[in-house]
Amino acid sequence: MSLALSLARGAVTSPFKRPGRPGATLPVGRLRLPAAPAAPGRLAAYRAICGFPATGPLPVTYPHVLAFPLAMRLMTRRDFPLPVTGLVHTWIEITAHRTLRPEDSLELTVYAEELSPHRRGTEVTVVTEARLAGELVWESRSGYLSRHATRTEGPAPVAPPAPLPAVTEWRLPGDLGRRYAAASGDRNPIHLHPLTARLFGFPRAIAHGMWTVARCLAETPDPATLRTVRADFRAPVLLPGTVTYASDGHAFQLRGGKDGERLHLTGTRG
């Protein structure tokens, strides 16, 4: 099933799902894509829009992009308990067990691992794995939050971290969401146009969270050396807009607003 069809199915089935109902369970089994190398044209477009070198190893975030259609197929299944409409990507952890090359034929697997109560609703953890000739070479875990009324108190929000040293400022164009969607295949309407974004409560289109992570990681002196990444999405980045990338070499942040008081993204890399 194509990503567009998955999005359409999700829009149809979402109103019939009731997040937070007692006894909800996750789909069993795993979804797989057979081994194949990355398509050169789309990879080149992804490198360009995210700021990665035009040649060299596969960007550490790219297996997530390759497997995103599988994740959407999973989250739009009838037996998936949360409505995909309004589902918010809240965090991601990536572990690269080795450097990957564009010509590597990766077999991709996606499955739902955990359903957890959250003070703002219910969060699901989705796991993505990439194998090369049967060997696990890359994996990620992502949190997706379905917001709804809940009695779960949960821990209080963690205080914002102190600002890191500013490195550079990026002016983001209004069509960034459409350009990244063309490269990644993620055509969620909240990223594409102000009119479609307003249908979901945003005043303007917002940047893809995975673009913000990738763009920050592309600032690493040698992105091919990255082995671990943790990123937390704090607030959406409205388009067009201006943001500041800040880093101490290990931790990184993306900030916006006057004097950088709005924290959009925090992360660590190693």
Short mmCIF file of C-alpha atoms in Angstrom, two decimals:
data_model
loop_
_atom_site.label_atom_id
_atom_site.label_comp_id
_atom_site.label_asym_id
_atom_site.label_seq_id
_atom_site.Cartn_x
_atom_site.Cartn_y
_atom_site.Cartn_z
CA MET A 1 0.00 0.00 0.00
CA SER A 2 1.32 3.46 -0.94
CA LEU A 3 1.87 6.16 1.67
CA ALA A 4 -0.92 8.25 0.13
CA LEU A 5 -3.37 5.37 0.47
CA SER A 6 -2.28 4.80 4.07
CA LEU A 7 -2.94 8.47 4.87
CA ALA A 8 -6.35 8.24 3.21
CA ARG A 9 -7.22 5.08 5.14
CA GLY A 10 -6.08 6.74 8.36
CA ALA A 11 -8.34 9.74 7.74
CA VAL A 12 -11.31 7.42 7.23
CA THR A 13 -10.71 5.11 10.20
CA SER A 14 -9.49 7.66 12.78
CA PRO A 15 -12.97 8.99 13.78
CA PHE A 16 -14.01 5.46 14.79
CA LYS A 17 -11.12 4.89 17.20
CA ARG A 18 -11.34 5.72 20.90
CA PRO A 19 -7.89 6.24 22.42
CA GLY A 20 -7.56 5.50 26.11
CA ARG A 21 -10.18 2.77 26.23
CA PRO A 22 -9.45 0.05 28.82
CA GLY A 23 -7.92 -3.14 27.53
CA ALA A 24 -6.59 -1.68 24.27
CA THR A 25 -3.92 -3.82 22.64
CA LEU A 26 -1.40 -3.36 19.85
CA PRO A 27 -1.27 -5.28 16.56
CA VAL A 28 0.82 -8.41 16.72
CA GLY A 29 3.42 -9.33 14.15
CA ARG A 30 5.82 -7.26 12.10
CA LEU A 31 5.61 -5.50 8.76
CA ARG A 32 8.53 -5.91 6.37
CA LEU A 33 9.96 -4.45 3.19
CA PRO A 34 12.25 -6.75 1.18
CA ALA A 35 15.92 -5.90 0.88
CA ALA A 36 16.65 -3.08 -1.56
CA PRO A 37 19.13 -0.20 -1.90
CA ALA A 38 18.06 3.42 -1.59
CA ALA A 39 16.71 5.06 -4.75
CA PRO A 40 19.48 7.46 -5.89
CA GLY A 41 17.20 10.34 -6.91
CA ARG A 42 15.22 10.51 -3.69
CA LEU A 43 18.35 10.06 -1.60
CA ALA A 44 20.04 12.95 -3.41
CA ALA A 45 16.98 15.15 -2.81
CA TYR A 46 16.97 14.17 0.88
CA ARG A 47 20.66 14.95 1.30
CA ALA A 48 20.15 18.36 -0.29
CA ILE A 49 17.10 19.45 1.70
CA CYS A 50 18.65 18.29 5.01
CA GLY A 51 22.17 19.61 4.42
CA PHE A 52 24.02 16.26 4.36
CA PRO A 53 27.04 15.79 2.07
CA ALA A 54 26.06 15.00 -1.52
CA THR A 55 28.07 11.77 -1.48
CA GLY A 56 29.31 9.29 1.08
CA PRO A 57 27.60 7.10 3.69
CA LEU A 58 23.85 6.91 4.14
CA PRO A 59 22.62 9.67 6.52
CA VAL A 60 21.92 8.16 9.93
CA THR A 61 18.27 9.27 9.77
CA TYR A 62 17.56 7.85 6.32
CA PRO A 63 16.50 4.29 7.26
CA HIS A 64 13.65 5.91 9.23
CA VAL A 65 12.57 7.67 6.02
CA LEU A 66 12.78 4.43 4.03
CA ALA A 67 10.63 2.62 6.59
CA PHE A 68 8.09 5.41 7.12
CA PRO A 69 5.55 3.89 4.67
CA LEU A 70 5.65 0.70 6.77
CA ALA A 71 5.08 2.70 9.97
CA MET A 72 2.10 4.44 8.38
CA ARG A 73 0.68 1.12 7.21
CA LEU A 74 0.98 -0.15 10.78
CA MET A 75 -0.61 2.90 12.39
CA THR A 76 -3.55 2.97 9.97
CA ARG A 77 -4.50 -0.67 10.47
CA ARG A 78 -7.98 -1.32 11.84
CA ASP A 79 -6.54 -3.11 14.86
CA PHE A 80 -4.17 -0.23 15.72
CA PRO A 81 -5.85 1.36 18.79
CA LEU A 82 -4.94 5.03 18.22
CA PRO A 83 -6.25 7.37 15.50
CA VAL A 84 -3.44 8.36 13.16
CA THR A 85 -5.05 11.76 12.61
CA GLY A 86 -3.55 14.08 15.19
CA LEU A 87 -0.87 11.59 16.27
CA VAL A 88 2.20 13.59 17.40
CA HIS A 89 5.78 12.37 17.04
CA THR A 90 7.25 13.18 20.46
CA TRP A 91 10.73 11.58 20.49
CA ILE A 92 13.10 9.30 18.60
CA GLU A 93 16.14 7.21 19.54
CA ILE A 94 18.46 5.89 16.83
CA THR A 95 21.26 3.35 17.13
CA ALA A 96 23.50 2.74 14.12
CA HIS A 97 25.51 -0.44 14.63
CA ARG A 98 27.68 0.31 11.61
CA THR A 99 28.14 2.84 8.83
CA LEU A 100 25.71 2.20 5.99
CA ARG A 101 26.28 2.86 2.29
CA PRO A 102 23.69 3.92 -0.31
CA GLU A 103 24.20 0.66 -2.20
CA ASP A 104 23.43 -1.49 0.87
CA SER A 105 20.30 -3.60 0.33
CA LEU A 106 18.46 -3.06 3.61
CA GLU A 107 15.59 -5.23 4.78
CA LEU A 108 13.27 -3.06 6.89
CA THR A 109 10.97 -4.14 9.71
CA VAL A 110 8.45 -2.12 11.73
CA TYR A 111 6.38 -3.14 14.74
CA ALA A 112 4.57 -1.61 17.71
CA GLU A 113 6.31 -2.36 20.98
CA GLU A 114 4.48 -0.62 23.82
CA LEU A 115 1.30 1.30 24.65
CA SER A 116 1.76 3.64 27.62
CA PRO A 117 -0.45 6.07 29.55
CA HIS A 118 0.71 9.67 29.30
CA ARG A 119 -0.39 12.73 31.23
CA ARG A 120 -1.74 14.13 27.95
CA GLY A 121 -3.18 10.92 26.53
CA THR A 122 -1.70 7.63 25.30
CA GLU A 123 1.74 7.08 23.78
CA VAL A 124 2.81 4.23 21.53
CA THR A 125 6.39 3.15 20.86
CA VAL A 126 7.10 2.08 17.28
CA VAL A 127 10.30 0.17 16.49
CA THR A 128 12.08 0.22 13.15
CA GLU A 129 14.90 -2.18 12.31
CA ALA A 130 17.22 -2.43 9.30
CA ARG A 131 19.09 -5.63 8.47
CA LEU A 132 21.82 -6.30 5.96
CA ALA A 133 22.20 -9.97 4.96
CA GLY A 134 20.33 -10.88 8.16
CA GLU A 135 22.48 -8.73 10.47
CA LEU A 136 20.82 -5.98 12.51
CA VAL A 137 22.71 -2.86 11.42
CA TRP A 138 20.38 0.00 12.42
CA GLU A 139 17.40 0.47 14.73
CA SER A 140 15.18 3.20 16.10
CA ARG A 141 12.40 3.70 18.61
CA SER A 142 9.88 6.48 18.23
CA GLY A 143 7.19 7.79 20.55
CA TYR A 144 3.84 8.90 19.09
CA LEU A 145 1.29 10.61 21.32
CA SER A 146 -2.47 10.52 20.88
CA ARG A 147 -3.88 13.40 22.91
CA HIS A 148 -7.13 12.82 24.78
CA ALA A 149 -8.69 13.39 28.19
CA THR A 150 -7.08 11.22 30.83
CA ARG A 151 -6.84 10.82 34.58
CA THR A 152 -3.19 9.85 34.36
CA GLU A 153 -1.13 12.44 36.19
CA GLY A 154 2.33 11.26 35.21
CA PRO A 155 5.53 13.13 36.01
CA ALA A 156 5.56 16.89 35.76
CA PRO A 157 7.15 18.35 32.61
CA VAL A 158 10.92 18.52 32.83
CA ALA A 159 12.27 22.05 33.16
CA PRO A 160 13.74 23.37 29.89
CA PRO A 161 17.51 22.91 29.67
CA ALA A 162 19.83 25.89 29.71
CA PRO A 163 20.51 27.36 26.27
CA LEU A 164 23.52 25.92 24.47
CA PRO A 165 26.01 28.06 22.55
CA ALA A 166 24.45 29.37 19.34
CA VAL A 167 26.16 28.07 16.20
CA THR A 168 24.15 29.36 13.27
CA GLU A 169 20.78 30.78 12.25
CA TRP A 170 18.54 29.27 9.59
CA ARG A 171 15.84 31.13 7.66
CA LEU A 172 13.24 28.55 6.69
CA PRO A 173 11.10 29.17 3.58
CA GLY A 174 7.36 28.65 3.47
CA ASP A 175 7.67 25.75 1.04
CA LEU A 176 10.14 23.77 3.18
CA GLY A 177 7.43 21.27 4.18
CA ARG A 178 6.51 20.59 0.56
CA ARG A 179 10.14 20.20 -0.47
CA TYR A 180 10.90 17.79 2.38
CA ALA A 181 7.68 15.88 1.63
CA ALA A 182 8.82 15.39 -1.96
CA ALA A 183 12.16 14.00 -0.76
CA SER A 184 10.86 11.89 2.13
CA GLY A 185 7.36 10.87 1.04
CA ASP A 186 5.83 12.22 4.28
CA ARG A 187 2.93 14.29 2.92
CA ASN A 188 1.09 14.92 6.16
CA PRO A 189 -1.13 17.96 5.40
CA ILE A 190 0.07 19.89 8.48
CA HIS A 191 3.39 20.36 6.69
CA LEU A 192 2.22 21.28 3.22
CA HIS A 193 0.13 24.45 3.21
CA PRO A 194 -1.31 26.99 5.68
CA LEU A 195 -4.88 26.06 4.73
CA THR A 196 -4.44 22.35 5.43
CA ALA A 197 -2.42 23.08 8.57
CA ARG A 198 -5.27 25.22 9.95
CA LEU A 199 -7.59 22.21 9.75
CA PHE A 200 -5.45 20.69 12.52
CA GLY A 201 -5.13 23.79 14.67
CA PHE A 202 -1.88 25.30 13.37
CA PRO A 203 -1.77 28.92 12.17
CA ARG A 204 0.68 28.02 9.40
CA ALA A 205 2.34 24.93 7.98
CA ILE A 206 4.94 23.40 10.30
CA ALA A 207 8.31 21.83 9.54
CA HIS A 208 8.61 18.05 9.75
CA GLY A 209 10.11 16.99 13.06
CA MET A 210 12.39 14.53 11.28
CA TRP A 211 13.67 17.35 9.08
CA THR A 212 14.65 19.36 12.17
CA VAL A 213 16.56 16.36 13.59
CA ALA A 214 18.30 15.60 10.30
CA ARG A 215 19.22 19.24 9.70
CA CYS A 216 20.81 19.44 13.16
CA LEU A 217 22.73 16.18 12.66
CA ALA A 218 23.99 17.37 9.28
CA GLU A 219 25.93 20.04 11.21
CA THR A 220 28.07 17.30 12.80
CA PRO A 221 31.66 17.65 11.51
CA ASP A 222 31.57 14.04 10.25
CA PRO A 223 27.96 12.74 10.18
CA ALA A 224 29.21 9.28 9.14
CA THR A 225 30.62 8.76 12.66
CA LEU A 226 27.22 9.08 14.37
CA ARG A 227 26.18 5.95 16.25
CA THR A 228 23.52 7.10 18.73
CA VAL A 229 20.92 9.85 18.56
CA ARG A 230 18.18 10.93 20.96
CA ALA A 231 15.86 13.80 20.06
CA ASP A 232 12.77 15.20 21.78
CA PHE A 233 10.31 17.36 19.89
CA ARG A 234 9.26 20.24 22.15
CA ALA A 235 7.30 22.71 19.98
CA PRO A 236 6.44 22.95 16.27
CA VAL A 237 8.46 25.13 13.90
CA LEU A 238 6.11 27.39 11.93
CA LEU A 239 6.88 28.10 8.27
CA PRO A 240 8.23 30.43 7.12
CA GLY A 241 10.38 31.17 10.15
CA THR A 242 13.82 31.68 11.61
CA VAL A 243 15.47 29.27 14.04
CA THR A 244 18.83 29.05 15.78
CA TYR A 245 20.86 25.85 15.89
CA ALA A 246 22.86 25.57 19.12
CA SER A 247 25.28 22.87 20.27
CA ASP A 248 28.12 22.08 22.65
CA GLY A 249 29.38 19.27 20.43
CA HIS A 250 27.35 16.53 22.13
CA ALA A 251 23.96 18.05 22.94
CA PHE A 252 22.05 20.18 20.45
CA GLN A 253 18.99 22.42 20.40
CA LEU A 254 16.81 24.23 17.93
CA ARG A 255 15.40 27.50 19.25
CA GLY A 256 13.16 30.21 17.85
CA GLY A 257 11.31 33.35 18.82
CA LYS A 258 12.76 36.57 20.07
CA ASP A 259 16.11 35.92 21.82
CA GLY A 260 15.63 32.17 21.24
CA GLU A 261 13.20 31.74 24.11
CA ARG A 262 11.08 29.11 22.30
CA LEU A 263 12.60 25.63 22.45
CA HIS A 264 11.63 23.47 19.47
CA LEU A 265 13.99 20.52 19.76
CA THR A 266 16.54 19.06 22.16
CA GLY A 267 18.87 16.16 21.48
CA THR A 268 22.12 14.36 22.04
CA ARG A 269 24.40 12.54 19.62
CA GLY A 270 27.31 10.20 20.02
#
